């Protein structure tokens, strides 16, 4: 495994997370954690005519999970709810640009899991994110 | 133990017994295995005992009258007596083979707990317990209406014994406590907790999953009614564990699982239970694993539990000193001399998962997470921590490798 895992882009997002901070009055607010390692992410979104307007998130976790949340948060503004639901595991992996084993994959996909559960409004129901 | 001064503790020769330690996890990067609190490695003596059993003596036990069945039965029962001797239980029938410590604790929760607890009764645990000594009691409380009470942790990860009198009282029916934590190492005050529990007439379960592999344990001296431990954390195979229970307590308990071997007579109308300890061992048990555990006990006692304990204190002290030399390291486990070789810590600015990932590149296997002790981490305000847990086959040089790998992690994250 090379140093790609901690390449500059990931460390930059980890150390200077984008859109961090929860929105006061969000249309979508969802929170989840990865009980295995304690990573935790809370994501808030406001919508304007069914299109994502503002994005804010908070959380605690490893560089991979936090960078993935930060990067994901940058891609959401302007997307319709339907487009948000279409974001896939592969999109996240492309965004991170690294290869991950099964354990770290859970770190990387936590933010997507939270986003999908929020977008579907199906709290407590496993969203369509497979690992 | 008597062999403390008569035998030289030679870590290099000990390492020669462990084939798995002599490998590179990638070219030029030797394995440094520091995840022993999760599971230990196995010496060739144990591997051979299991292999020889399958090559030469394998058969079902307690029923066949043919040669192999007889040999298997003898070896299985010998392993039971080795386990008895290791923890100085009075009677061999006080040793029940289970799948692991978790199953042993669940056995107590079902067989003893279901018929001895009622609404208003209390079970006392500590805030540092492993989930295995917590969840079975939560479930038992759900079934019976009993209440779970906690001896609290102080911010230094040691138990607050000043709360003993307000936690253990006349309603306490069982105190279930760990003899050594899988996160913070040595637990201080176990004897006081047991004495307090005894004074109110409570039974005591000692979770020995972390203590039995690392130190001499004497259940009679400890004065516990139950003790649970796992084979795989003490050089034995997975799939075998031990429940020790005082004979008079066991005699009063109903079976946990029903099936073959745990009965003496079965009719259409009902069954008569077998004698102890087999009453609690339904079905074909883990025969090869029990024999492997027996070989592991022989191996450990040959080195000497006192020698093991002494060496682990030394390597633990060395590791604590070495880790303190790094900036931004905070101990979760108490920074106390001679408190064993399980050390949990955090690295400022680097999440434990990232720490574990980066040191793994240098071959160093440590654990990152909550180590199955979520209440402990929550109490200490941590989401997760790193844990390096040494065993008697680890060397001081391996500790040095951990430290230099941690330096690399700090460098990558620009925090030192």
Coordinates of N, CA, C and O in Angstrom, one line a residue, chain B residues 230-331:
Chain B
X230 N -10.7 -17.3 27.8 CA -10.7 -17.8 26.4 C -9.3 -18.4 26.1 O -8.3 -17.9 26.5
X231 N -9.3 -19.5 25.4 CA -8.1 -20.1 25.0 C -7.2 -19.3 24.0 O -6.0 -19.3 24.1
X232 N -7.9 -18.6 23.1 CA -7.1 -18.0 22.0 C -6.3 -16.9 22.4 O -5.4 -16.4 21.7
X233 N -6.6 -16.3 23.6 CA -5.8 -15.2 24.1 C -4.5 -15.6 24.9 O -3.8 -14.8 25.4
X234 N -4.4 -17.0 25.0 CA -3.3 -17.5 25.8 C -2.6 -18.6 25.1 O -2.3 -19.7 25.7
X235 N -2.3 -18.4 23.8 CA -1.6 -19.3 23.0 C -2.4 -20.6 22.6 O -1.8 -21.4 21.9
X236 N -3.6 -20.6 23.0 CA -4.4 -21.8 22.5 C -5.2 -21.4 21.3 O -5.2 -20.3 20.8
X237 N -6.0 -22.4 20.8 CA -6.8 -22.2 19.6 C -8.1 -21.4 19.9 O -8.5 -21.2 21.0
X238 N -8.7 -20.9 18.8 CA -10.0 -20.3 19.0 C -11.0 -21.4 19.2 O -10.8 -22.6 18.9
X239 N -12.2 -21.0 19.7 CA -13.3 -22.0 19.8 C -13.3 -22.8 21.1 O -14.1 -23.7 21.3
X240 N -12.4 -22.4 22.0 CA -12.4 -23.1 23.3 C -12.2 -22.0 24.4 O -11.3 -21.1 24.3
X241 N -13.0 -22.1 25.4 CA -12.9 -21.2 26.6 C -13.3 -22.0 27.8 O -13.6 -23.2 27.7
X242 N -13.2 -21.4 28.9 CA -13.4 -22.1 30.2 C -14.3 -21.2 31.1 O -14.2 -20.0 31.2
X243 N -15.3 -21.9 31.7 CA -16.0 -21.4 32.8 C -15.6 -22.1 34.0 O -15.8 -23.4 34.1
X244 N -15.0 -21.4 35.0 CA -14.9 -22.0 36.3 C -16.1 -21.6 37.2 O -16.5 -20.4 37.1
X245 N -16.6 -22.5 37.9 CA -17.7 -22.2 38.8 C -17.5 -23.1 40.1 O -17.2 -24.3 39.9
X246 N -17.7 -22.5 41.2 CA -17.7 -23.3 42.5 C -18.7 -24.4 42.4 O -19.8 -24.3 41.9
X247 N -18.2 -25.6 42.9 CA -19.1 -26.8 42.7 C -20.5 -26.6 43.3 O -21.5 -27.0 42.7
X248 N -20.6 -26.0 44.5 CA -21.9 -25.9 45.1 C -22.8 -25.0 44.3 O -24.0 -25.2 44.3
X249 N -22.2 -24.0 43.7 CA -23.0 -23.1 42.8 C -23.5 -23.9 41.6 O -24.6 -23.8 41.2
X250 N -22.5 -24.6 41.0 CA -22.8 -25.4 39.8 C -23.9 -26.4 40.0 O -24.8 -26.6 39.2
X251 N -23.9 -27.0 41.2 CA -24.8 -28.1 41.5 C -26.3 -27.5 41.5 O -27.2 -28.3 41.3
X252 N -26.4 -26.3 41.9 CA -27.7 -25.7 42.0 C -28.2 -25.1 40.6 O -29.4 -24.7 40.5
X253 N -27.4 -25.2 39.6 CA -27.7 -24.5 38.3 C -28.4 -25.5 37.4 O -27.9 -26.7 37.3
X254 N -29.4 -25.0 36.6 CA -30.0 -25.8 35.6 C -29.1 -25.8 34.3 O -28.3 -24.9 34.2
X255 N -29.2 -26.8 33.5 CA -28.4 -26.8 32.2 C -28.6 -25.6 31.4 O -29.6 -24.9 31.5
X256 N -27.6 -25.2 30.6 CA -27.6 -24.1 29.7 C -28.2 -24.6 28.4 O -29.2 -24.1 27.9
X257 N -27.5 -25.5 27.7 CA -28.0 -26.1 26.5 C -28.3 -27.5 26.7 O -27.6 -28.2 27.5
X258 N -29.3 -28.0 26.0 CA -29.7 -29.4 26.1 C -29.2 -30.2 24.9 O -29.0 -29.6 23.8
X259 N -29.0 -31.5 25.1 CA -28.5 -32.3 24.0 C -27.8 -33.5 24.5 O -27.9 -33.9 25.6
X260 N -27.0 -34.1 23.6 CA -26.2 -35.3 24.0 C -25.1 -34.9 25.0 O -24.7 -33.8 25.1
X261 N -24.7 -35.9 25.7 CA -23.5 -35.8 26.7 C -23.9 -35.1 28.0 O -23.2 -35.2 28.9
X262 N -25.0 -34.3 28.0 CA -25.3 -33.5 29.2 C -26.3 -34.2 30.0 O -26.7 -33.8 31.0
X263 N -26.7 -35.4 29.5 CA -27.8 -36.2 30.2 C -27.2 -37.5 30.7 O -26.2 -38.0 30.2
X264 N -27.8 -38.1 31.8 CA -27.5 -39.4 32.1 C -28.5 -40.4 31.7 O -28.3 -41.6 31.5
X265 N -29.8 -39.9 31.6 CA -30.9 -40.8 31.1 C -31.9 -39.9 30.5 O -32.3 -38.8 30.9
X266 N -32.4 -40.4 29.4 CA -33.5 -39.7 28.7 C -34.6 -40.6 28.4 O -34.5 -41.7 27.9
X267 N -35.8 -40.1 28.7 CA -37.0 -40.9 28.4 C -38.0 -40.0 27.6 O -37.7 -38.8 27.5
X268 N -39.1 -40.5 27.2 CA -40.1 -39.7 26.5 C -40.6 -38.6 27.4 O -40.9 -37.5 26.9
X269 N -40.6 -38.9 28.7 CA -41.2 -37.9 29.6 C -40.2 -36.8 30.1 O -40.6 -35.7 30.5
X270 N -39.0 -37.1 30.0 CA -38.0 -36.1 30.5 C -36.6 -36.7 30.6 O -36.4 -37.9 30.1
X271 N -35.7 -36.0 31.2 CA -34.3 -36.4 31.3 C -33.7 -36.2 32.7 O -34.2 -35.4 33.4
X272 N -32.7 -37.0 32.9 CA -32.0 -36.8 34.2 C -30.6 -36.3 33.7 O -30.0 -36.8 32.8
X273 N -30.2 -35.2 34.4 CA -29.0 -34.5 34.0 C -27.8 -35.3 34.3 O -27.7 -36.0 35.3
X274 N -26.8 -35.2 33.5 CA -25.5 -35.8 33.8 C -24.8 -35.1 35.0 O -25.2 -34.1 35.4
X275 N -23.7 -35.8 35.4 CA -23.0 -35.2 36.5 C -22.2 -33.9 36.0 O -22.1 -33.7 34.8
X276 N -21.7 -33.2 37.0 CA -20.8 -32.1 36.6 C -19.4 -32.7 36.2 O -19.0 -33.8 36.7
X277 N -18.8 -32.1 35.3 CA -19.1 -30.8 34.6 C -19.9 -31.0 33.3 O -20.3 -30.1 32.7
X278 N -20.1 -32.3 32.9 CA -20.6 -32.6 31.6 C -22.1 -32.1 31.4 O -22.5 -31.9 30.3
X279 N -22.8 -31.9 32.5 CA -24.1 -31.4 32.5 C -24.2 -30.1 31.7 O -25.2 -29.7 31.1
X280 N -23.1 -29.4 31.7 CA -23.0 -28.1 31.0 C -22.3 -28.1 29.6 O -21.9 -27.1 29.1
X281 N -22.0 -29.3 29.2 CA -21.3 -29.4 27.9 C -22.2 -30.3 26.9 O -21.9 -31.4 26.7
X282 N -23.2 -29.7 26.4 CA -24.1 -30.4 25.5 C -23.5 -30.6 24.1 O -22.8 -29.7 23.6
X283 N -23.7 -31.8 23.6 CA -23.2 -32.0 22.2 C -21.7 -32.3 22.2 O -21.0 -32.2 23.2
X284 N -21.2 -32.7 21.0 CA -19.8 -32.9 20.9 C -19.0 -31.6 21.1 O -19.3 -30.6 20.4
X285 N -18.2 -31.6 22.1 CA -17.5 -30.3 22.4 C -16.3 -30.1 21.4 O -16.1 -30.9 20.5
X286 N -15.6 -29.0 21.6 CA -14.4 -28.7 20.8 C -13.2 -29.5 21.3 O -12.4 -29.0 22.1
X287 N -13.2 -30.8 20.9 CA -12.2 -31.7 21.4 C -10.8 -31.3 21.1 O -9.9 -31.2 22.0
X288 N -10.5 -31.1 19.8 CA -9.1 -30.8 19.4 C -8.7 -29.4 20.0 O -7.5 -29.3 20.4
X289 N -9.7 -28.5 20.1 CA -9.4 -27.2 20.7 C -9.1 -27.3 22.2 O -8.2 -26.6 22.7
X290 N -9.8 -28.2 22.9 CA -9.5 -28.3 24.3 C -8.1 -28.9 24.5 O -7.4 -28.5 25.4
X291 N -7.8 -29.9 23.7 CA -6.5 -30.5 23.7 C -5.4 -29.5 23.4 O -4.3 -29.4 24.0
X292 N -5.7 -28.6 22.4 CA -4.8 -27.5 22.1 C -4.6 -26.5 23.3 O -3.5 -26.1 23.6
X293 N -5.7 -26.3 23.9 CA -5.6 -25.4 25.1 C -4.8 -26.0 26.2 O -4.0 -25.4 26.9
X294 N -5.0 -27.4 26.4 CA -4.1 -28.1 27.3 C -2.7 -27.9 27.0 O -1.8 -27.7 27.9
X295 N -2.3 -28.0 25.7 CA -0.9 -27.8 25.3 C -0.4 -26.4 25.6 O 0.7 -26.2 26.0
X296 N -1.3 -25.5 25.4 CA -1.0 -24.1 25.6 C -0.7 -23.8 27.1 O 0.2 -23.1 27.5
X297 N -1.6 -24.4 28.0 CA -1.4 -24.3 29.4 C 0.0 -24.9 29.8 O 0.7 -24.3 30.6
X298 N 0.3 -26.1 29.3 CA 1.6 -26.7 29.5 C 2.7 -25.7 29.1 O 3.7 -25.5 29.8
X299 N 2.5 -25.1 28.0 CA 3.6 -24.2 27.4 C 3.8 -23.0 28.4 O 4.9 -22.7 28.7
X300 N 2.7 -22.4 28.7 CA 2.7 -21.2 29.6 C 3.3 -21.6 31.0 O 4.1 -20.8 31.5
X301 N 2.8 -22.7 31.6 CA 3.3 -23.0 32.9 C 4.8 -23.4 32.9 O 5.5 -23.3 33.9
X302 N 5.2 -24.0 31.7 CA 6.6 -24.3 31.6 C 7.5 -23.1 31.6 O 8.5 -23.1 32.3
X303 N 7.0 -22.0 31.0 CA 7.8 -20.8 31.1 C 7.6 -20.2 32.5 O 8.5 -19.6 33.0
X304 N 6.4 -20.3 33.0 CA 6.1 -19.8 34.3 C 5.3 -18.5 34.2 O 5.7 -17.5 33.7
X305 N 4.1 -18.6 34.8 CA 3.2 -17.4 34.8 C 3.8 -16.2 35.5 O 3.7 -15.0 35.0
X306 N 4.6 -16.4 36.5 CA 5.3 -15.3 37.2 C 6.3 -14.7 36.3 O 6.5 -13.5 36.3
X307 N 7.0 -15.5 35.6 CA 8.1 -15.0 34.6 C 7.4 -14.2 33.5 O 7.9 -13.1 33.1
X308 N 6.3 -14.7 33.0 CA 5.5 -14.0 32.0 C 5.1 -12.6 32.5 O 5.3 -11.6 31.8
X309 N 4.5 -12.7 33.7 CA 4.0 -11.4 34.3 C 5.1 -10.4 34.5 O 5.0 -9.2 34.1
X310 N 6.2 -10.9 35.0 CA 7.4 -10.0 35.2 C 7.9 -9.4 33.9 O 8.1 -8.2 33.8
X311 N 8.0 -10.2 32.9 CA 8.6 -9.7 31.6 C 7.6 -8.7 31.0 O 8.0 -7.7 30.5
X312 N 6.3 -9.0 31.1 CA 5.3 -8.1 30.5 C 5.3 -6.7 31.2 O 5.1 -5.7 30.6
X313 N 5.5 -6.8 32.6 CA 5.6 -5.5 33.3 C 6.8 -4.7 32.7 O 6.7 -3.5 32.5
X314 N 7.9 -5.4 32.5 CA 9.1 -4.7 32.0 C 8.9 -4.1 30.7 O 9.3 -3.0 30.4
X315 N 8.4 -4.9 29.7 CA 8.2 -4.4 28.4 C 7.1 -3.3 28.4 O 7.2 -2.4 27.6
X316 N 6.1 -3.5 29.2 CA 5.1 -2.4 29.4 C 5.7 -1.1 29.9 O 5.4 0.0 29.3
X317 N 6.5 -1.2 30.9 CA 7.2 0.0 31.4 C 8.1 0.6 30.3 O 8.1 1.9 30.1
X318 N 8.8 -0.2 29.6 CA 9.7 0.3 28.5 C 8.8 1.0 27.4 O 9.2 2.1 27.0
X319 N 7.7 0.4 27.1 CA 6.8 1.0 26.0 C 6.2 2.3 26.5 O 6.2 3.3 25.8
X320 N 5.8 2.4 27.8 CA 5.2 3.6 28.3 C 6.3 4.7 28.2 O 6.0 5.9 27.8
X321 N 7.5 4.4 28.6 CA 8.6 5.4 28.6 C 8.9 5.9 27.2 O 9.0 7.1 26.9
X322 N 8.9 4.9 26.3 CA 9.2 5.2 24.9 C 8.1 6.1 24.3 O 8.4 7.0 23.5
X323 N 6.9 5.8 24.6 CA 5.8 6.5 24.0 C 5.7 7.9 24.5 O 5.4 8.9 23.7
X324 N 6.0 8.1 25.8 CA 6.0 9.4 26.4 C 7.0 10.3 25.7 O 6.8 11.6 25.6
X325 N 8.0 9.8 25.1 CA 9.1 10.6 24.4 C 8.5 11.2 23.2 O 9.1 12.2 22.6
X326 N 7.4 10.7 22.7 CA 6.8 11.3 21.5 C 5.9 12.5 21.9 O 5.2 12.4 22.8
X327 N 5.9 13.6 21.1 CA 5.0 14.7 21.4 C 3.5 14.3 21.1 O 3.3 13.5 20.1
X328 N 2.6 14.8 21.8 CA 1.2 14.6 21.4 C 0.6 13.2 21.7 O -0.5 12.9 21.3
X329 N 1.3 12.4 22.5 CA 0.8 11.1 22.9 C 0.1 11.2 24.2 O 0.7 11.8 25.2
X330 N -1.1 10.8 24.3 CA -1.8 10.8 25.6 C -2.2 9.3 25.9 O -2.8 8.6 25.0
X331 N -2.0 8.9 27.1 CA -2.4 7.5 27.5 C -3.8 7.5 27.9 O -4.3 8.4 28.5

